[in-house]
Structure formats: C-alpha cells, structure tokens
Amino acid sequence: MRTMSLATIVLFAALAIVLVLAPAASAMLARFAKPGQRAKHARYARSMLILWAMTWLAIYALRLWGQGPADVGWRPATDPLSYFLVAGFVGGLAIAAYRAQRSYEPLYSERIRLIAPLAPADWLWYVPVAFTAGICEEFLYRGYALHVVAKVAH
C-alpha cells in the first residue's frame, strides 16, 4: 500500500476547503446578507479569493509533479501593446454596459441587482473580478484540468 506524502495531504485538504467548505459557507452567508453595495462587494471579493486560491493550488500541484504553468500552456503575451489593447477593449465594454442599462422585468431586475455592477464603486470591484475570472478559469479549465485529464487518460 502506497502512503501519501504530506504535500499531497495538504493539497487535498486545501482543495476540500476551497471547493467544498468555502462555497458552502459563502452560500449560507449570502442567504443572510442584506442586499446592498457591501454585500455585492463581499460576493466579488469571495469570488476572487476562491478563484485565485484554486489557481495557486493548481500551480502548487504542478510543482509537486515537477512542472509549472508553462507546461499546461500558460504563456504571457510577448507584445506589450496587446496588454493596452485588451485593457482599452475591456474599459470600452464597461463604459458601454454602464450606459446601456435598461429596465427589465421586475423579478429579473431585482435578482440581477444583487450581482451586476450598477454604481461606479461596483465597477472598481467588478473589473478585477472579470479579469480574475478570465485568467483563473482559463488556466484552471483549459490548462490545468485538460492537462490532468490527459495524464490520467494515458
């Protein structure tokens, strides 16, 4: 029988906390949170915390196997202009979305107000959440998860 190393046990414990306990606690807290800007910002912060924690855990797991982010396809852009183009595009989308607010069905409007950025202060939280989602989810699902599935399948 093969014993697990301390690093593997720590990894599984951390994954259990991030994937099971943190979302469950977040859901329970959300039920009791009063709607408003502070609750919305707390949701944004929890989302970023969970995504970055999962990403760093995946990087840690890769290190345990003697690999790094580049081994699963993570490579930053080499052209600095691309960063400015992406930032400008995202900023333009944010401005367009803010100006294009419409009225919707009352129930939908009530629910979407809980998460959608409506005030300028919301956008200061929402933009980092959007970048976090884009970076972390791409790395986790298109990079790390596919890499692990390919390893298991062979």
Backbone as JSON, one array per atom type, in Angstrom:
{
  "sequence": "MRTMSLATIVLFAALAIVLVLAPAASAMLARFAKPGQRAKHARYARSMLILWAMTWLAIYALRLWGQGPADVGWRPATDPLSYFLVAGFVGGLAIAAYRAQRSYEPLYSERIRLIAPLAPADWLWYVPVAFTAGICEEFLYRGYALHVVAKVAH",
  "N": [[0.84, -1.19, 0.0], [0.57, 2.17, -0.87], [1.72, 5.13, 0.67], [0.53, 8.42, 1.28], [2.18, 11.5, 0.65], [3.07, 14.28, 2.77], [2.78, 16.69, 1.4], [0.9, 16.04, -0.57], [-1.33, 15.43, 1.02], [-1.77, 17.93, 2.2], [-2.43, 19.36, -0.11], [-4.85, 18.07, -0.92], [-6.44, 18.64, 1.33], [-6.52, 21.44, 1.23], [-7.79, 21.78, -1.25], [-10.29, 20.65, -0.62], [-11.21, 22.52, 1.22], [-11.33, 24.85, -0.37], [-12.97, 24.07, -2.55], [-15.27, 22.92, -1.42], [-15.96, 23.68, 1.34], [-15.6, 26.56, 1.4], [-17.35, 27.57, -0.74], [-19.8, 26.57, 0.3], [-20.0, 27.88, 2.8], [-20.04, 30.49, 1.83], [-22.46, 30.49, 0.4], [-24.26, 30.11, 2.48], [-23.81, 32.43, 4.02], [-24.61, 34.33, 2.15], [-27.34, 33.98, 2.08], [-28.17, 35.22, 4.38], [-27.27, 37.77, 4.13], [-27.85, 41.23, 3.77], [-29.34, 42.85, 1.02], [-27.41, 45.01, -0.98], [-24.76, 47.42, -1.53], [-22.45, 46.71, -0.03], [-22.8, 43.95, 0.42], [-22.73, 43.04, -2.18], [-20.11, 43.71, -2.95], [-18.76, 42.08, -1.19], [-19.43, 39.59, -2.24], [-18.09, 39.76, -4.7], [-15.44, 39.89, -3.75], [-15.21, 37.38, -2.45], [-15.5, 35.7, -4.65], [-13.18, 36.32, -6.13], [-11.22, 35.54, -4.27], [-11.67, 32.75, -4.0], [-11.24, 31.86, -6.67], [-8.54, 32.65, -7.16], [-7.28, 31.22, -5.12], [-7.79, 28.57, -5.9], [-6.37, 28.56, -8.29], [-3.71, 28.99, -7.41], [-3.42, 26.7, -5.9], [-3.54, 24.77, -7.92], [-1.21, 25.43, -9.3], [0.61, 24.81, -7.3], [0.18, 22.04, -7.15], [1.11, 21.33, -9.68], [3.81, 21.94, -9.33], [4.46, 19.99, -7.48], [4.6, 17.82, -9.16], [6.8, 18.44, -10.55], [6.49, 20.35, -12.52], [5.4, 23.37, -14.22], [3.4, 26.37, -14.75], [3.82, 26.93, -17.49], [3.98, 24.42, -18.59], [1.4, 23.6, -18.95], [0.43, 25.21, -20.86], [0.33, 27.93, -20.22], [1.29, 31.01, -21.06], [2.47, 34.22, -20.96], [1.53, 37.17, -22.85], [3.73, 38.35, -25.37], [3.96, 40.75, -26.61], [3.86, 44.02, -25.6], [1.95, 45.87, -26.42], [-0.39, 44.46, -26.75], [-1.43, 44.18, -24.17], [-2.32, 46.77, -23.6], [-4.24, 47.07, -25.59], [-6.14, 45.11, -24.86], [-6.87, 46.06, -22.3], [-7.97, 48.54, -23.02], [-10.11, 47.68, -24.62], [-11.65, 46.19, -22.77], [-12.22, 48.22, -20.94], [-13.73, 49.91, -22.61], [-15.94, 48.23, -23.09], [-16.97, 48.1, -20.49], [-17.76, 50.76, -20.05], [-19.67, 51.03, -22.09], [-21.53, 49.09, -21.25], [-22.34, 50.19, -18.82], [-23.62, 52.51, -19.65], [-25.68, 51.45, -21.13], [-27.72, 50.53, -19.55], [-30.87, 49.17, -18.99], [-34.42, 48.93, -18.4], [-35.81, 46.02, -17.02], [-37.82, 43.07, -16.66], [-39.44, 43.09, -13.51], [-38.79, 41.06, -11.5], [-36.47, 39.89, -12.59], [-34.82, 42.15, -12.72], [-34.56, 42.7, -9.99], [-33.15, 40.48, -9.08], [-30.8, 40.56, -10.63], [-29.62, 42.88, -9.8], [-28.36, 42.17, -7.49], [-25.89, 41.17, -8.21], [-24.87, 42.47, -10.48], [-22.82, 45.17, -11.64], [-23.73, 48.37, -10.74], [-23.24, 50.91, -9.79], [-20.57, 53.37, -9.83], [-18.66, 52.63, -7.84], [-19.11, 49.91, -7.7], [-18.06, 49.03, -10.11], [-15.35, 49.31, -9.66], [-14.8, 47.09, -8.2], [-15.85, 45.09, -9.82], [-14.44, 44.96, -12.28], [-11.81, 43.91, -11.57], [-12.8, 41.39, -10.75], [-13.75, 40.36, -13.15], [-11.36, 40.19, -14.66], [-10.0, 38.38, -13.02], [-11.67, 36.12, -13.27], [-11.38, 35.6, -16.02], [-8.59, 35.07, -16.27], [-8.0, 33.09, -14.27], [-9.96, 31.04, -14.68], [-9.46, 30.26, -17.33], [-6.85, 29.27, -17.07], [-7.29, 27.22, -15.14], [-9.3, 25.51, -16.28], [-8.89, 25.2, -19.1], [-6.21, 24.81, -19.18], [-4.88, 23.51, -16.76], [-6.86, 21.5, -15.9], [-7.42, 20.06, -18.31], [-4.87, 19.14, -18.82], [-4.42, 17.44, -16.62], [-6.48, 15.56, -17.01], [-5.64, 14.5, -19.45], [-3.25, 13.31, -18.62], [-4.22, 11.35, -16.86], [-5.73, 9.83, -18.6], [-3.9, 8.6, -20.23]],
  "CA": [[0.0, 0.0, 0.0], [1.34, 3.39, -1.02], [1.31, 6.19, 1.58], [0.53, 9.76, 0.67], [3.12, 12.43, 1.24], [2.46, 15.43, 3.46], [2.41, 17.68, 0.39], [-0.34, 15.59, -1.19], [-2.39, 15.59, 2.02], [-2.04, 19.38, 2.29], [-3.11, 19.74, -1.34], [-6.23, 17.6, -0.87], [-7.15, 19.39, 2.37], [-6.76, 22.79, 0.72], [-8.83, 21.67, -2.28], [-11.57, 20.44, 0.05], [-11.64, 23.8, 1.79], [-11.66, 25.8, -1.43], [-14.03, 23.59, -3.43], [-16.47, 22.49, -0.71], [-16.3, 24.48, 2.5], [-15.73, 27.99, 1.1], [-18.62, 27.86, -1.42], [-20.93, 26.31, 1.2], [-20.07, 28.99, 3.74], [-20.44, 31.67, 1.07], [-23.9, 30.38, 0.11], [-25.0, 30.33, 3.73], [-23.71, 33.85, 4.36], [-25.38, 35.09, 1.17], [-28.76, 33.89, 2.44], [-28.45, 36.13, 5.49], [-26.76, 39.11, 3.82], [-28.83, 42.21, 3.32], [-28.96, 43.36, -0.3], [-26.79, 46.33, -0.97], [-23.44, 47.53, -2.12], [-21.45, 45.96, 0.75], [-22.99, 42.53, 0.17], [-22.27, 42.79, -3.56], [-18.65, 43.78, -2.94], [-18.3, 40.87, -0.5], [-19.53, 38.49, -3.22], [-16.99, 39.92, -5.64], [-14.2, 39.53, -3.05], [-15.2, 35.93, -2.26], [-15.25, 35.07, -5.96], [-11.76, 36.46, -6.45], [-10.45, 34.73, -3.33], [-11.8, 31.34, -4.35], [-10.59, 31.58, -7.95], [-7.08, 32.74, -7.04], [-6.83, 30.11, -4.28], [-7.79, 27.36, -6.73], [-5.27, 28.69, -9.25], [-2.44, 28.77, -6.73], [-3.36, 25.28, -5.55], [-3.2, 24.04, -9.14], [0.22, 25.67, -9.55], [1.31, 24.01, -6.29], [0.1, 20.64, -7.59], [2.05, 21.18, -10.8], [5.17, 21.95, -8.76], [4.68, 18.67, -6.89], [4.92, 16.92, -10.27], [7.99, 18.95, -11.23], [6.07, 21.14, -13.67], [4.98, 24.73, -13.94], [2.3, 26.85, -15.59], [4.14, 26.85, -18.92], [3.77, 23.04, -19.03], [-0.01, 23.4, -19.3], [0.07, 26.17, -21.89], [0.25, 29.31, -19.74], [2.38, 31.86, -21.51], [2.0, 35.61, -21.09], [1.73, 37.81, -24.15], [5.09, 38.9, -25.52], [3.85, 42.09, -27.16], [3.25, 44.9, -24.6], [0.8, 46.56, -27.0], [-1.59, 43.64, -26.56], [-1.99, 44.49, -22.85], [-3.05, 48.03, -23.71], [-5.43, 46.83, -26.41], [-7.11, 44.38, -24.05], [-7.36, 46.97, -21.26], [-8.86, 49.5, -23.68], [-11.32, 46.98, -25.04], [-12.45, 45.89, -21.57], [-12.71, 49.5, -20.44], [-14.81, 50.34, -23.51], [-17.1, 47.39, -22.8], [-17.52, 48.5, -19.2], [-18.45, 52.05, -20.25], [-20.86, 50.75, -22.9], [-22.51, 48.37, -20.41], [-22.86, 51.12, -17.82], [-24.53, 53.44, -20.34], [-26.78, 50.73, -21.78], [-28.64, 49.96, -18.56], [-32.27, 49.28, -19.37], [-35.32, 48.34, -17.41], [-36.19, 44.66, -17.34], [-38.89, 42.52, -15.84], [-39.11, 43.41, -12.12], [-38.12, 39.98, -10.78], [-35.13, 39.78, -13.15], [-34.08, 43.34, -12.27], [-34.27, 42.55, -8.57], [-32.11, 39.46, -8.92], [-29.54, 40.96, -11.27], [-29.04, 43.96, -8.98], [-27.53, 41.57, -6.44], [-24.54, 40.87, -8.68], [-24.42, 43.34, -11.57], [-22.3, 46.47, -11.23], [-24.67, 49.44, -11.06], [-22.65, 52.2, -9.38], [-19.12, 53.43, -10.12], [-17.91, 51.85, -6.85], [-19.25, 48.5, -8.07], [-17.15, 48.75, -11.22], [-14.0, 49.18, -9.12], [-14.71, 45.69, -7.78], [-16.26, 44.17, -10.89], [-13.38, 44.8, -13.29], [-10.87, 42.87, -11.12], [-13.47, 40.09, -10.76], [-13.78, 39.91, -14.54], [-10.01, 39.77, -15.02], [-9.73, 37.17, -12.26], [-12.39, 35.02, -13.9], [-10.75, 35.29, -17.31], [-7.25, 34.48, -16.1], [-8.02, 31.86, -13.47], [-10.76, 29.99, -15.3], [-8.74, 29.75, -18.49], [-5.74, 28.44, -16.59], [-7.78, 26.03, -14.44], [-10.1, 24.59, -17.08], [-8.28, 24.9, -20.4], [-4.82, 24.41, -18.98], [-4.64, 22.51, -15.73], [-7.81, 20.37, -15.92], [-7.18, 19.25, -19.5], [-3.56, 18.5, -18.63], [-4.6, 16.34, -15.67], [-7.3, 14.54, -17.67], [-4.79, 13.84, -20.44], [-2.32, 12.44, -17.89], [-4.96, 10.21, -16.33], [-6.22, 9.03, -19.73], [-2.81, 7.83, -20.87]],
  "C": [[0.88, 1.24, 0.0], [0.83, 4.46, -0.06], [1.4, 7.53, 0.87], [1.53, 10.65, 1.4], [2.37, 13.58, 1.91], [2.0, 16.48, 2.46], [1.1, 17.31, -0.29], [-1.53, 15.74, -0.25], [-2.78, 17.06, 2.15], [-2.81, 19.84, 1.06], [-4.57, 19.31, -1.3], [-7.05, 18.36, 0.18], [-7.48, 20.8, 1.87], [-7.83, 22.78, -0.37], [-10.21, 21.46, -1.66], [-12.1, 21.73, 0.63], [-12.11, 24.74, 0.7], [-12.87, 25.36, -2.25], [-15.33, 23.24, -2.71], [-16.85, 23.47, 0.4], [-16.5, 25.97, 2.18], [-17.01, 28.3, 0.33], [-19.84, 27.61, -0.54], [-21.1, 27.44, 2.2], [-20.53, 30.26, 3.05], [-21.94, 31.65, 0.78], [-24.72, 30.63, 1.36], [-24.97, 31.8, 4.14], [-24.54, 34.71, 3.42], [-26.87, 35.06, 1.49], [-29.13, 34.91, 3.5], [-27.99, 37.56, 5.22], [-27.89, 40.01, 3.33], [-28.39, 42.72, 1.95], [-28.37, 44.76, -0.17], [-25.38, 46.26, -1.51], [-22.4, 46.71, -1.36], [-21.57, 44.46, 0.5], [-22.48, 42.16, -1.23], [-20.74, 42.77, -3.61], [-18.06, 42.56, -2.22], [-18.38, 39.67, -1.42], [-18.38, 38.56, -4.22], [-15.67, 39.47, -4.99], [-14.1, 38.02, -2.84], [-14.91, 35.21, -3.57], [-13.77, 35.14, -6.32], [-10.91, 35.58, -5.55], [-10.49, 33.26, -3.71], [-11.08, 31.01, -5.65], [-9.07, 31.63, -7.85], [-6.55, 31.62, -6.17], [-6.77, 28.82, -5.08], [-6.63, 27.39, -7.72], [-3.93, 28.42, -8.59], [-2.31, 27.32, -6.27], [-3.01, 24.42, -6.76], [-1.72, 24.22, -9.48], [1.06, 24.87, -8.55], [1.32, 22.54, -6.69], [1.05, 20.39, -8.75], [3.49, 21.11, -10.29], [5.49, 20.6, -8.11], [5.08, 17.65, -7.94], [6.15, 17.39, -11.05], [7.67, 19.77, -12.47], [5.7, 22.56, -13.23], [3.86, 25.15, -14.87], [2.58, 26.74, -17.09], [3.91, 25.43, -19.47], [2.31, 22.75, -19.37], [-0.51, 24.49, -20.25], [-0.01, 27.62, -21.46], [1.49, 30.07, -20.17], [1.86, 33.28, -21.65], [2.29, 36.16, -22.48], [3.13, 38.41, -24.21], [5.07, 40.33, -26.05], [3.16, 43.0, -26.15], [2.01, 45.64, -25.12], [-0.49, 45.77, -26.77], [-2.23, 43.89, -25.2], [-2.82, 45.77, -22.91], [-4.32, 47.88, -24.54], [-6.52, 46.11, -25.62], [-7.71, 45.3, -22.98], [-8.31, 48.01, -21.86], [-10.17, 48.89, -24.11], [-12.23, 46.7, -23.86], [-13.01, 47.18, -20.98], [-13.86, 50.04, -21.29], [-16.08, 49.54, -23.29], [-17.77, 47.8, -21.5], [-18.3, 49.81, -19.33], [-19.74, 51.84, -21.04], [-21.93, 50.05, -22.07], [-23.14, 49.3, -19.39], [-23.88, 52.07, -18.44], [-25.76, 52.75, -20.9], [-27.75, 50.09, -20.79], [-30.08, 50.23, -18.98], [-33.14, 48.76, -18.24], [-35.76, 46.97, -17.92], [-37.39, 44.28, -16.49], [-38.51, 42.71, -14.36], [-38.37, 42.3, -11.36], [-36.68, 39.82, -11.27], [-34.27, 40.95, -12.67], [-33.67, 43.22, -10.82], [-33.12, 41.57, -8.35], [-30.77, 39.91, -9.5], [-28.85, 42.07, -10.49], [-28.14, 43.42, -7.88], [-26.1, 41.35, -6.89], [-24.01, 41.83, -9.73], [-23.87, 44.65, -11.03], [-23.25, 47.58, -11.69], [-24.1, 50.82, -10.75], [-21.16, 52.2, -9.73], [-18.27, 52.64, -9.13], [-17.98, 50.36, -7.15], [-18.25, 48.12, -9.17], [-15.71, 48.61, -10.74], [-13.75, 47.77, -8.57], [-14.93, 44.73, -8.94], [-15.16, 43.94, -11.92], [-12.31, 43.8, -12.82], [-11.5, 41.48, -11.07], [-13.47, 39.53, -12.18], [-12.4, 39.44, -15.0], [-9.63, 38.48, -14.3], [-10.4, 35.97, -12.91], [-11.73, 34.62, -15.22], [-9.42, 34.58, -17.15], [-7.34, 33.12, -15.42], [-8.8, 30.74, -14.14], [-10.09, 29.42, -16.54], [-7.6, 28.84, -18.06], [-6.27, 27.13, -16.0], [-8.45, 25.03, -15.38], [-9.46, 24.23, -18.42], [-6.84, 24.44, -20.27], [-4.71, 23.24, -18.03], [-5.56, 21.29, -15.84], [-7.58, 19.48, -17.14], [-5.86, 18.5, -19.42], [-3.7, 17.29, -17.71], [-5.43, 15.22, -16.31], [-6.47, 13.78, -18.7], [-3.79, 12.9, -19.76], [-3.01, 11.18, -17.38], [-5.39, 9.27, -17.46], [-5.13, 8.2, -20.38], [-2.24, 6.83, -19.95]]
}
